[in-house]
Structures are given as structure tokens and as C-alpha cells.
Short mmCIF file of C-alpha atoms in Angstrom, two decimals:
data_model
loop_
_atom_site.label_atom_id
_atom_site.label_comp_id
_atom_site.label_asym_id
_atom_site.label_seq_id
_atom_site.Cartn_x
_atom_site.Cartn_y
_atom_site.Cartn_z
CA UNK A 1 52.13 82.85 71.87
CA UNK A 2 52.65 81.78 75.49
CA UNK A 3 54.76 78.86 74.37
CA UNK A 4 56.95 81.17 72.32
CA UNK A 5 57.45 83.49 75.28
CA UNK A 6 58.35 80.58 77.55
CA UNK A 7 60.82 79.23 75.05
CA UNK A 8 62.55 82.60 74.73
CA UNK A 9 62.81 83.06 78.49
CA UNK A 10 64.18 79.58 79.16
CA UNK A 11 67.91 80.40 78.86
CA UNK A 12 67.62 83.28 81.31
CA UNK A 13 65.55 81.35 83.86
CA UNK A 14 67.95 78.41 83.85
CA UNK A 15 71.14 80.50 83.77
CA UNK A 16 71.68 80.38 87.59
CA UNK A 17 71.54 76.58 87.42
CA UNK A 18 74.39 76.53 84.91
CA UNK A 19 76.83 77.89 87.52
CA UNK A 20 78.65 75.36 89.64
CA UNK A 21 81.80 75.17 91.76
CA UNK A 22 84.85 73.94 89.92
CA UNK A 23 85.60 70.80 91.94
CA UNK A 24 88.46 69.55 89.86
CA UNK A 25 91.64 68.90 91.76
CA UNK A 26 93.81 72.01 91.37
CA UNK A 27 97.29 72.13 92.92
CA UNK A 28 97.40 75.89 92.28
CA UNK A 29 94.28 76.62 94.34
CA UNK A 30 95.17 78.93 97.24
CA UNK A 31 91.84 79.19 99.01
CA UNK A 32 88.63 81.17 98.92
CA UNK A 33 88.95 84.93 98.98
CA UNK A 34 86.46 87.76 98.89
CA UNK A 35 85.45 89.48 95.66
CA UNK A 36 87.86 92.42 95.73
CA UNK A 37 85.84 95.23 94.23
CA UNK A 38 84.06 93.38 91.45
CA UNK A 39 80.76 94.75 90.22
CA UNK A 40 77.61 93.15 91.58
CA UNK A 41 76.10 90.70 89.18
CA UNK A 42 79.42 89.95 87.50
CA UNK A 43 79.21 86.50 85.95
CA UNK A 44 82.85 85.72 86.74
CA UNK A 45 82.86 84.62 90.39
CA UNK A 46 85.69 83.36 92.59
CA UNK A 47 86.51 79.74 91.83
CA UNK A 48 83.23 79.45 89.89
CA UNK A 49 82.82 77.63 86.61
CA UNK A 50 80.29 78.94 84.06
CA UNK A 51 79.41 76.45 81.32
CA UNK A 52 78.17 77.18 77.84
CA UNK A 53 76.02 74.30 76.53
CA UNK A 54 76.62 75.34 72.93
CA UNK A 55 80.41 75.39 72.76
CA UNK A 56 81.12 73.23 75.83
CA UNK A 57 83.61 75.72 77.28
CA UNK A 58 84.11 76.73 80.88
CA UNK A 59 85.08 80.11 82.32
CA UNK A 60 86.39 80.45 85.86
CA UNK A 61 88.78 82.51 87.95
CA UNK A 62 92.03 81.28 89.40
CA UNK A 63 94.39 82.94 91.85
CA UNK A 64 98.10 83.60 91.45
CA UNK A 65 100.61 84.79 94.03
CA UNK A 66 102.65 87.68 92.62
CA UNK A 67 105.78 88.94 94.37
CA UNK A 68 106.83 92.52 93.52
CA UNK A 69 110.14 93.90 94.76
CA UNK A 70 112.20 97.06 94.30
CA UNK A 71 115.80 97.85 95.22
CA UNK A 72 118.16 100.74 94.52
CA UNK A 73 121.59 99.06 94.62
CA UNK A 74 123.60 102.32 94.41
CA UNK A 75 125.67 101.36 91.36
CA UNK A 76 127.14 98.22 92.92
CA UNK A 77 127.61 94.95 91.05
CA UNK A 78 126.16 91.74 92.53
CA UNK A 79 128.70 89.66 94.43
CA UNK A 80 128.60 86.06 95.59
CA UNK A 81 127.89 86.93 99.21
CA UNK A 82 124.80 88.88 98.10
CA UNK A 83 122.94 85.60 97.48
CA UNK A 84 121.98 85.46 101.17
CA UNK A 85 120.49 88.97 101.00
CA UNK A 86 118.56 88.18 97.81
CA UNK A 87 117.20 84.98 99.35
CA UNK A 88 115.94 86.94 102.36
CA UNK A 89 114.44 89.63 100.09
CA UNK A 90 112.57 87.12 97.90
CA UNK A 91 111.18 85.35 100.99
CA UNK A 92 111.36 81.92 99.37
CA UNK A 93 109.88 80.26 102.44
CA UNK A 94 106.57 81.65 101.17
CA UNK A 95 107.14 81.09 97.43
CA UNK A 96 105.14 83.00 94.83
CA UNK A 97 104.00 81.99 91.34
CA UNK A 98 105.46 85.10 89.69
CA UNK A 99 108.43 87.22 90.76
CA UNK A 100 108.64 90.79 89.42
CA UNK A 101 111.84 92.57 90.46
CA UNK A 102 112.75 96.18 89.74
CA UNK A 103 116.22 97.65 90.28
CA UNK A 104 117.60 101.16 90.16
CA UNK A 105 121.22 102.19 89.65
CA UNK A 106 122.56 98.79 88.66
CA UNK A 107 125.32 100.91 87.10
CA UNK A 108 126.77 104.18 88.44
CA UNK A 109 124.89 107.18 87.02
CA UNK A 110 127.82 108.95 85.38
CA UNK A 111 128.25 110.46 81.93
CA UNK A 112 129.73 107.36 80.29
CA UNK A 113 126.83 105.13 81.35
CA UNK A 114 124.04 107.68 80.77
CA UNK A 115 125.16 108.86 77.33
CA UNK A 116 127.10 105.82 76.12
CA UNK A 117 125.81 102.59 74.60
CA UNK A 118 123.93 100.11 76.77
CA UNK A 119 126.12 97.45 78.37
CA UNK A 120 124.18 94.23 79.17
CA UNK A 121 126.83 92.90 81.58
CA UNK A 122 125.24 94.03 84.85
CA UNK A 123 121.74 93.00 83.73
CA UNK A 124 123.08 89.54 82.91
CA UNK A 125 124.81 89.28 86.29
CA UNK A 126 121.65 90.21 88.18
CA UNK A 127 119.55 87.75 86.16
CA UNK A 128 122.08 85.00 86.91
CA UNK A 129 121.92 85.75 90.63
CA UNK A 130 118.11 85.90 90.68
CA UNK A 131 117.73 82.71 88.64
CA UNK A 132 120.26 80.89 90.76
CA UNK A 133 118.51 81.96 93.97
CA UNK A 134 115.08 80.89 92.69
CA UNK A 135 116.12 77.62 91.10
CA UNK A 136 118.76 76.44 93.55
CA UNK A 137 116.00 76.40 96.15
CA UNK A 138 114.59 73.40 94.29
CA UNK A 139 117.85 71.89 93.07
CA UNK A 140 117.28 72.88 89.45
CA UNK A 141 119.99 74.02 87.01
CA UNK A 142 119.99 77.55 85.61
CA UNK A 143 120.21 78.33 81.91
CA UNK A 144 122.08 81.66 81.54
CA UNK A 145 120.39 84.55 79.76
CA UNK A 146 122.88 86.82 78.02
CA UNK A 147 120.49 89.52 76.75
CA UNK A 148 119.32 92.48 78.84
CA UNK A 149 116.24 92.85 76.61
CA UNK A 150 114.74 89.38 76.88
CA UNK A 151 111.13 88.47 76.03
CA UNK A 152 109.51 85.06 76.43
CA UNK A 153 108.53 83.35 73.17
CA UNK A 154 104.93 82.22 73.42
CA UNK A 155 104.17 78.50 73.36
CA UNK A 156 101.71 77.61 70.60
CA UNK A 157 98.12 77.09 71.72
CA UNK A 158 97.83 73.46 70.47
CA UNK A 159 101.10 72.55 72.22
CA UNK A 160 99.97 74.13 75.48
CA UNK A 161 96.55 72.45 75.30
CA UNK A 162 98.12 69.06 74.73
CA UNK A 163 100.41 69.65 77.69
CA UNK A 164 97.47 70.67 79.87
CA UNK A 165 95.47 67.59 78.90
CA UNK A 166 98.39 65.28 79.65
CA UNK A 167 99.05 67.01 82.98
CA UNK A 168 95.44 66.72 84.05
CA UNK A 169 95.49 63.01 83.27
CA UNK A 170 98.62 62.56 85.42
CA UNK A 171 98.27 62.18 89.19
CA UNK A 172 99.29 65.30 91.12
CA UNK A 173 101.93 63.42 93.05
CA UNK A 174 103.69 62.21 89.91
CA UNK A 175 107.49 62.57 90.15
CA UNK A 176 107.72 64.14 86.68
CA UNK A 177 105.83 67.25 87.84
CA UNK A 178 107.72 67.81 91.08
CA UNK A 179 110.18 70.62 91.74
CA UNK A 180 109.02 74.13 90.89
CA UNK A 181 111.43 75.80 88.51
CA UNK A 182 111.14 79.44 87.42
CA UNK A 183 111.58 80.74 83.88
CA UNK A 184 112.64 84.24 82.88
CA UNK A 185 109.67 85.83 81.10
CA UNK A 186 111.00 89.32 80.41
CA UNK A 187 114.04 91.43 81.17
CA UNK A 188 114.70 95.05 80.21
CA UNK A 189 117.48 97.50 81.10
CA UNK A 190 117.71 101.26 80.52
CA UNK A 191 120.97 102.69 81.92
CA UNK A 192 120.52 101.89 85.64
CA UNK A 193 116.81 100.97 85.66
CA UNK A 194 116.22 97.25 85.27
CA UNK A 195 113.22 94.90 85.46
CA UNK A 196 113.23 91.10 85.60
CA UNK A 197 110.06 88.92 85.55
CA UNK A 198 110.08 85.19 86.42
CA UNK A 199 107.26 82.65 86.37
CA UNK A 200 106.82 79.06 87.48
CA UNK A 201 107.16 76.68 84.57
CA UNK A 202 104.00 74.84 85.60
CA UNK A 203 102.00 77.96 84.88
CA UNK A 204 103.27 78.04 81.31
CA UNK A 205 101.88 74.56 80.79
CA UNK A 206 98.61 75.32 82.54
CA UNK A 207 97.78 78.79 81.21
CA UNK A 208 98.06 80.66 77.94
CA UNK A 209 100.71 83.37 78.45
CA UNK A 210 100.84 85.76 75.52
CA UNK A 211 101.84 89.22 74.28
CA UNK A 212 104.94 89.56 76.47
CA UNK A 213 106.33 93.00 75.58
CA UNK A 214 108.75 95.53 77.05
CA UNK A 215 109.03 99.30 76.85
CA UNK A 216 111.40 101.93 78.22
CA UNK A 217 110.83 105.65 78.75
CA UNK A 218 113.78 107.97 79.44
CA UNK A 219 112.82 111.24 81.11
CA UNK A 220 115.95 112.30 82.98
CA UNK A 221 118.38 115.05 81.93
CA UNK A 222 116.75 117.39 79.36
CA UNK A 223 113.68 115.17 79.63
CA UNK A 224 115.06 112.42 77.40
CA UNK A 225 118.15 110.85 78.99
CA UNK A 226 117.98 107.51 80.78
CA UNK A 227 119.37 108.44 84.18
CA UNK A 228 115.71 108.66 85.22
CA UNK A 229 112.63 107.02 83.75
CA UNK A 230 110.99 103.60 83.60
CA UNK A 231 111.12 100.12 82.09
CA UNK A 232 107.83 98.25 81.74
CA UNK A 233 106.62 94.75 80.96
CA UNK A 234 103.20 93.94 79.54
CA UNK A 235 101.82 90.40 79.40
CA UNK A 236 98.53 88.51 79.34
CA UNK A 237 97.72 85.39 81.32
CA UNK A 238 94.62 83.87 79.77
CA UNK A 239 91.98 86.66 79.77
CA UNK A 240 93.76 89.00 82.22
CA UNK A 241 96.37 91.58 81.21
CA UNK A 242 99.19 92.68 83.51
CA UNK A 243 101.52 95.68 83.39
CA UNK A 244 104.61 96.05 85.59
CA UNK A 245 106.40 99.42 85.72
CA UNK A 246 109.79 99.79 87.41
CA UNK A 247 110.65 103.48 87.76
CA UNK A 248 113.38 105.78 89.04
CA UNK A 249 112.10 109.34 89.46
CA UNK A 250 113.81 112.69 90.05
CA UNK A 251 115.65 113.08 93.34
CA UNK A 252 115.74 116.10 95.66
CA UNK A 253 113.98 117.24 98.83
CA UNK A 254 113.70 120.95 98.07
CA UNK A 255 110.32 122.65 97.70
CA UNK A 256 109.05 121.99 94.19
CA UNK A 257 111.05 118.81 93.58
CA UNK A 258 107.90 116.74 93.99
CA UNK A 259 106.52 118.59 90.95
CA UNK A 260 109.36 117.24 88.81
CA UNK A 261 108.54 113.73 89.97
CA UNK A 262 104.87 114.22 89.12
CA UNK A 263 105.79 115.46 85.64
CA UNK A 264 107.92 112.38 85.04
CA UNK A 265 105.05 110.12 86.12
CA UNK A 266 102.81 111.90 83.58
CA UNK A 267 105.46 111.43 80.89
CA UNK A 268 105.76 107.72 81.64
CA UNK A 269 101.99 107.32 81.36
CA UNK A 270 101.95 109.25 78.08
CA UNK A 271 104.95 107.69 76.36
CA UNK A 272 104.75 104.03 77.42
CA UNK A 273 103.23 101.94 74.62
CA UNK A 274 103.00 98.29 73.63
CA UNK A 275 102.24 98.19 69.87
CA UNK A 276 100.19 95.41 68.35
CA UNK A 277 102.44 92.81 66.71
CA UNK A 278 101.70 90.19 64.02
CA UNK A 279 102.45 87.37 66.48
CA UNK A 280 99.61 88.60 68.71
CA UNK A 281 97.27 86.73 66.40
CA UNK A 282 94.79 89.58 66.06
CA UNK A 283 93.61 89.26 69.67
CA UNK A 284 93.06 92.64 71.36
CA UNK A 285 95.84 93.62 73.75
CA UNK A 286 96.32 96.81 75.79
CA UNK A 287 98.48 99.40 74.08
CA UNK A 288 98.96 101.72 77.07
CA UNK A 289 99.56 101.34 80.81
CA UNK A 290 96.03 102.20 81.83
CA UNK A 291 94.51 99.75 79.34
CA UNK A 292 95.61 96.76 81.45
CA UNK A 293 93.47 94.93 83.98
CA UNK A 294 96.07 94.85 86.77
CA UNK A 295 98.95 97.33 87.03
CA UNK A 296 101.89 97.46 89.44
CA UNK A 297 104.09 100.57 89.71
CA UNK A 298 107.20 100.31 91.87
CA UNK A 299 110.73 101.63 92.27
CA UNK A 300 112.77 104.43 93.76
CA UNK A 301 110.00 107.01 93.37
CA UNK A 302 112.00 109.48 95.48
CA UNK A 303 109.00 111.14 97.18
CA UNK A 304 110.19 112.72 100.43
CA UNK A 305 108.76 114.11 103.69
CA UNK A 306 107.37 117.63 104.31
CA UNK A 307 108.92 117.76 107.77
CA UNK A 308 111.91 119.09 109.67
CA UNK A 309 114.84 116.66 109.78
CA UNK A 310 114.99 116.58 113.59
CA UNK A 311 111.28 115.85 113.95
CA UNK A 312 111.52 113.07 111.34
CA UNK A 313 114.35 111.40 113.25
CA UNK A 314 112.42 111.67 116.54
CA UNK A 315 109.36 109.96 115.03
CA UNK A 316 111.60 107.25 113.56
CA UNK A 317 113.15 106.64 116.97
CA UNK A 318 109.63 106.24 118.43
CA UNK A 319 108.64 104.03 115.45
CA UNK A 320 105.56 106.20 115.02
CA UNK A 321 105.07 105.39 111.34
CA UNK A 322 101.51 106.70 111.19
CA UNK A 323 102.52 110.17 112.45
CA UNK A 324 105.49 110.26 110.08
CA UNK A 325 103.34 109.27 107.13
CA UNK A 326 101.22 112.41 107.61
CA UNK A 327 104.15 114.30 106.04
CA UNK A 328 104.75 111.88 103.16
CA UNK A 329 104.55 113.47 99.69
CA UNK A 330 103.35 110.34 97.90
CA UNK A 331 100.64 109.77 100.51
CA UNK A 332 99.32 113.26 99.76
CA UNK A 333 99.35 112.54 96.04
CA UNK A 334 97.25 109.43 96.63
CA UNK A 335 94.82 111.29 98.88
CA UNK A 336 94.51 114.45 96.78
CA UNK A 337 93.99 112.60 93.51
CA UNK A 338 97.14 113.76 91.75
CA UNK A 339 99.03 111.75 89.14
CA UNK A 340 98.26 108.53 91.01
CA UNK A 341 94.54 109.11 91.33
CA UNK A 342 92.75 105.86 92.20
CA UNK A 343 95.94 103.92 92.94
CA UNK A 344 96.50 101.98 96.15
CA UNK A 345 99.37 101.30 98.52
CA UNK A 346 99.51 99.01 101.54
CA UNK A 347 99.98 100.24 105.09
CA UNK A 348 103.59 101.20 105.75
CA UNK A 349 104.73 99.58 108.98
CA UNK A 350 108.48 99.82 108.50
CA UNK A 351 111.19 102.46 108.83
CA UNK A 352 112.12 104.81 105.95
CA UNK A 353 114.31 103.05 103.41
CA UNK A 354 116.60 105.98 102.48
CA UNK A 355 119.27 107.31 103.05
CA UNK A 356 121.69 105.20 105.07
CA UNK A 357 125.16 106.49 105.80
CA UNK A 358 127.06 103.83 103.84
CA UNK A 359 127.15 100.15 103.13
CA UNK A 360 127.29 97.87 106.17
CA UNK A 361 125.69 100.59 108.28
CA UNK A 362 122.32 100.93 110.03
CA UNK A 363 122.64 104.67 110.65
CA UNK A 364 120.84 107.28 108.52
CA UNK A 365 123.02 109.80 106.71
CA UNK A 366 123.34 113.25 108.27
CA UNK A 367 121.88 114.21 111.60
CA UNK A 368 123.72 115.40 114.66
CA UNK A 369 126.55 115.17 115.27
CA UNK A 370 127.36 115.39 111.57
CA UNK A 371 130.29 113.57 110.02
CA UNK A 372 132.78 115.02 107.57
CA UNK A 373 131.87 114.48 103.93
CA UNK A 374 128.50 112.93 104.76
CA UNK A 375 125.41 114.12 102.89
CA UNK A 376 122.65 115.67 104.94
CA UNK A 377 119.45 113.86 103.99
CA UNK A 378 116.14 113.61 105.82
CA UNK A 379 115.15 109.90 105.94
CA UNK A 380 112.22 109.07 103.64
CA UNK A 381 110.22 106.22 102.12
CA UNK A 382 111.70 106.58 98.64
CA UNK A 383 111.17 102.94 97.65
CA UNK A 384 107.47 102.17 97.09
CA UNK A 385 105.05 99.70 95.51
CA UNK A 386 101.63 100.79 94.19
CA UNK A 387 98.89 98.94 92.33
CA UNK A 388 95.77 99.71 90.29
CA UNK A 389 92.88 97.53 89.09
CA UNK A 390 90.40 94.96 90.34
CA UNK A 391 91.09 91.41 91.46
CA UNK A 392 94.21 92.34 93.46
CA UNK A 393 94.70 91.79 97.20
CA UNK A 394 97.91 92.66 99.02
CA UNK A 395 99.03 90.01 101.49
CA UNK A 396 102.19 91.69 102.83
CA UNK A 397 104.29 94.85 102.48
CA UNK A 398 107.70 94.98 104.10
CA UNK A 399 111.34 95.96 103.77
CA UNK A 400 114.42 93.77 103.99
CA UNK A 401 117.52 94.59 106.00
CA UNK A 402 120.31 94.10 103.47
CA UNK A 403 123.13 96.63 104.00
CA UNK A 404 124.34 96.29 100.41
CA UNK A 405 123.48 99.91 99.50
CA UNK A 406 122.18 103.16 101.01
CA UNK A 407 118.62 101.95 100.25
CA UNK A 408 116.80 99.04 101.84
CA UNK A 409 114.96 96.69 99.45
CA UNK A 410 111.15 96.68 99.63
CA UNK A 411 108.72 93.96 98.57
CA UNK A 412 105.03 93.13 98.51
CA UNK A 413 103.14 89.87 98.00
CA UNK A 414 99.81 89.96 96.15
CA UNK A 415 97.01 87.52 95.48
CA UNK A 416 95.65 88.23 92.00
CA UNK A 417 92.69 86.83 90.12
CA UNK A 418 92.85 85.81 86.46
CA UNK A 419 90.02 84.86 84.13
CA UNK A 420 90.50 81.44 82.52
CA UNK A 421 88.57 79.86 79.68
CA UNK A 422 89.09 76.16 78.97
CA UNK A 423 87.28 73.45 77.07
CA UNK A 424 85.30 71.06 79.28
CA UNK A 425 85.68 68.37 76.62
CA UNK A 426 89.23 66.91 76.65
CA UNK A 427 88.78 65.69 73.09
CA UNK A 428 88.55 69.24 71.82
CA UNK A 429 91.78 70.93 70.88
CA UNK A 430 90.84 74.44 69.69
CA UNK A 431 93.42 76.45 67.81
CA UNK A 432 91.52 79.76 67.69
CA UNK A 433 92.49 82.53 70.14
CA UNK A 434 90.63 82.33 73.43
CA UNK A 435 87.71 84.69 74.03
CA UNK A 436 88.38 86.56 77.30
CA UNK A 437 84.79 86.26 78.55
CA UNK A 438 82.19 83.59 77.72
CA UNK A 439 78.63 84.75 78.35
CA UNK A 440 75.23 83.49 77.14
CA UNK A 441 74.38 86.53 75.01
CA UNK A 442 76.16 88.92 72.69
CA UNK A 443 74.63 91.87 74.54
CA UNK A 444 76.38 90.97 77.77
CA UNK A 445 79.67 90.61 75.88
CA UNK A 446 79.36 94.18 74.69
CA UNK A 447 78.27 95.51 78.09
CA UNK A 448 81.23 93.99 79.98
CA UNK A 449 83.79 95.03 77.38
CA UNK A 450 82.57 98.63 77.55
CA UNK A 451 83.19 98.75 81.32
CA UNK A 452 86.63 100.34 81.36
CA UNK A 453 88.24 102.20 84.21
CA UNK A 454 88.59 105.97 83.85
CA UNK A 455 92.11 107.30 83.32
CA UNK A 456 93.97 108.34 86.45
CA UNK A 457 95.65 111.35 84.86
CA UNK A 458 93.89 114.68 84.46
CA UNK A 459 96.59 115.52 81.90
CA UNK A 460 95.60 112.66 79.61
CA UNK A 461 95.21 114.29 76.20
CA UNK A 462 92.05 114.19 74.08
CA UNK A 463 94.05 112.45 71.37
CA UNK A 464 94.92 109.58 73.71
CA UNK A 465 91.28 109.24 74.79
CA UNK A 466 90.05 109.16 71.19
CA UNK A 467 92.59 106.51 70.19
CA UNK A 468 91.71 104.41 73.23
CA UNK A 469 87.97 104.64 72.44
CA UNK A 470 88.53 103.51 68.83
CA UNK A 471 90.66 100.59 69.97
CA UNK A 472 88.08 99.43 72.52
CA UNK A 473 85.26 99.73 69.97
CA UNK A 474 87.22 97.58 67.53
CA UNK A 475 87.79 94.95 70.22
CA UNK A 476 84.06 94.93 71.08
CA UNK A 477 83.10 94.37 67.44
CA UNK A 478 85.67 91.60 66.94
CA UNK A 479 84.59 89.60 69.99
CA UNK A 480 80.90 90.30 69.33
CA UNK A 481 81.22 88.95 65.77
CA UNK A 482 83.02 85.87 67.08
CA UNK A 483 80.16 85.16 69.48
CA UNK A 484 77.56 85.58 66.72
CA UNK A 485 79.39 83.04 64.54
CA UNK A 486 79.53 80.54 67.43
CA UNK A 487 75.77 80.86 68.21
#
């Protein structure tokens, strides 16, 4: 009897010894970081490899640098001289692995553009400028993309594995792997709202990137026109799902206008969906915004200041950003647990980004003495970047000084963690979909999959909750059955 007990307890007693640091040479390694909000006892540690003796697979976390930017360009088309401004905005001296760029008003918001058919011309022009800026930095040619609704076609798993094996066998300094080029992963336009996502090509060879999907939600005039709303991109990198939402919310600084913005946020949460597709291969993928592991919401959110115009301008002149932020509508939403309950934003240490008098001007619109024909607007931080989820650390949050429009572009750089599962035996070339988490027992699989974040919207309907619960239960059963077959 004692022998039987000892034999059953052996895997648990030796489990700590099966964890080791992943000492393989990794050119993408950024450095050690703290565990940003992970649960205690989580088996997926920073830069830690967890081996399974039965299937000879290794799970570890890697870090990616994600750049998120937003810019309301006031209906102006990109011109050649704008390349300098875009270069400064993207901060290419400190290059990221992924660039996620959201634009508002890439076309004038007039009746013909709001009600008429979508014209991909401006989206194509912006993608050309972005691609040229990213790739010219490394002397690489740009392949034009002519579609405003572009989605990356996933590389087959055997092809990616073979590429990974060959890359690992090649010295890091090999000339064939030099020069970081960026590939367009997704692009979506809805009237004036536009999102463009780019990724280093090396990452596509190293990681499994799957389920790249786009979605648009129009919630402007009459609640369904595209002058206001969002465009979103969903994608998975190995075992971590990402969602990027570029939004343009209702304008106005009158009392009650913030309520219209909150209602549009609720509508975007409710109506954004990423249906399961046959090419997903049966692997579970988030269907809604809140189902993703890491979420980034950015754009011209149009939240204003609860403060007199003169006082706002005095605080701006003193550069007292902390005092000014006490009157910020979005800051109150974050603190009071409104539509963005549980979301985070970095410290704002820059001047309000809206509204400047005109192009090529550093003076805010309105104020005293007033100018003829100039709109009276209290300066505000309309352009914002928020995030939600674990494994995300913000490295910087700043605005650029381009005078191209009456808004200043804003950007943030993040360090994100992704869960990676790879075979430790180079001779293996598995073709089955990767299991997001490899653990020694089926019970732990089920426990970790059931740990889902609560929704951030009080208005989330019971129907949505029920559908989400059924989807998660199905995913738990699928992965649990897979583990049982492997044991």
C-alpha cells in the first residue's frame, strides 16, 4: 500500500524539478520583467520552460513589444511630406515587434462619404505610407496592398514548424535573417475610422499566428451610420489572443454628451463579434471583445473636461496635468467603474491633444481674444489609449507634435507576454493544433480554463453571458479530451 501511495505522489513531488530556465539563444528576448498581475501558483512563469516527459513539449512565455497609436487626421489625405511626421510618431529608433495604428476621419465626414459606398483609396494611401515608413527604415521594398479590408492568410503549421527548425539551426548572425521587414496583418476601414496592423516577418516564422479577423460597428447617426463607431482586429499569437479596437465616439462638450459616448461604448461591446470559421481548425477562439486575453482600446474617444474654459487654459499654461486630469470625464469613468470598469490607462504627462486652431498652428482653438469664424472649444484629451488583461506592461505614453490636423497623434509602447508551446524534439513535426496550456494533469487544465475575467459592462445581457458560458464549457471539454487521449 505504501509503495502504491509513493508511486502516485511521485509526479507531484518531482514537478518543481521539471521547471527550468529556457537558456536557448533567443534574439527576441527583451529582458526579465515582473509577473504583471498573474495569479500565484500559475505554472506559466516569465521566461520559464515547463517540460512534459510524456509528449516532450515545452511551454514558456515570451515577450513582444507592441506599439499602439491613434490619430484623427481631420479628413486630410496623406501627402509626401507627411512621411517625416509618421516617422516621428512611430518612434522607429525604438522599434516594436507589432504596430497597431488607428485613424479617425481619413475622409471628410459629409453625407456622400457617410451614406455612400466605401471607397478604399484613402485606406490604400495610408497603408502605403505606413508600409513605406516601416520598411524603408531597413531598406526593404514595399508590396502595395489595394484592399481596405485586408486579413493575413495563416501559414500552415507544418510549413511554420519547418521554418522554425531551419531558423534555429542557423546562426543568429546569418545574413539571410538580417533586416527586419514588417508585413500587413489586417486592415479595416469604415467611413473615416481605419485600423492597420503590422508585424515583423520574423515573428511569423517563429510563432503560430492564427484567426486574424476584422469587425466593424457603426453607431453614429440614428445609431447605425458609420460616421461614429469602431473597427476591430482579433488575432491569436500561439496561446494568447489579442483584440485591438480603434474607435471614434460622439463629439460634444455639453452636459450629457458623455452619456452618448458611454452608450456607444456599450454598443461596440455588444455588437462586435468574431464568428468561428472553418479555417480556424476547430481550435477555440474568442468570439467577443471581452473573451480575449489582451485588449487594447484606442482612438478619438472624445471625452472632455468638466471645467471652465479659462481655468483649463490656465492649468495648461502651468503644465499642471495632474490638476487638469481631476476634471477629465474618461478618468472619472475609469475610477467610478462605468463602461470601462477594470480598464487601465497610463499616466498622462502631455498637453491636451484637441482642438488646435488649424493646421500648422500650435494654438488651441477659441480663447481670448477670439478670432472670427473660429470654433470655441475647451482643450481636452480626446485621443486616448486604454488596455485590459494580464501580461501587459506599458513602457511609454506620449503625444507627437505633428501639425497635420487639429488633433495631435498619441501613441503607447507595451511589453506583452504570450504563451508559447513548442516541441523540444526537433525531429517532431506535429500537425495538430497547439494546446494553449500544457500541464501535468487534466484537472489543472480545467481549472485554468475556467479562470475567466468578469465582464466590464454592467449592461452585459444575460443572453450574452449564457452564450459565453456555453462556449467556454465547450472549449474546456475539447482540450480536456485532448489531454486524456495524450496521457
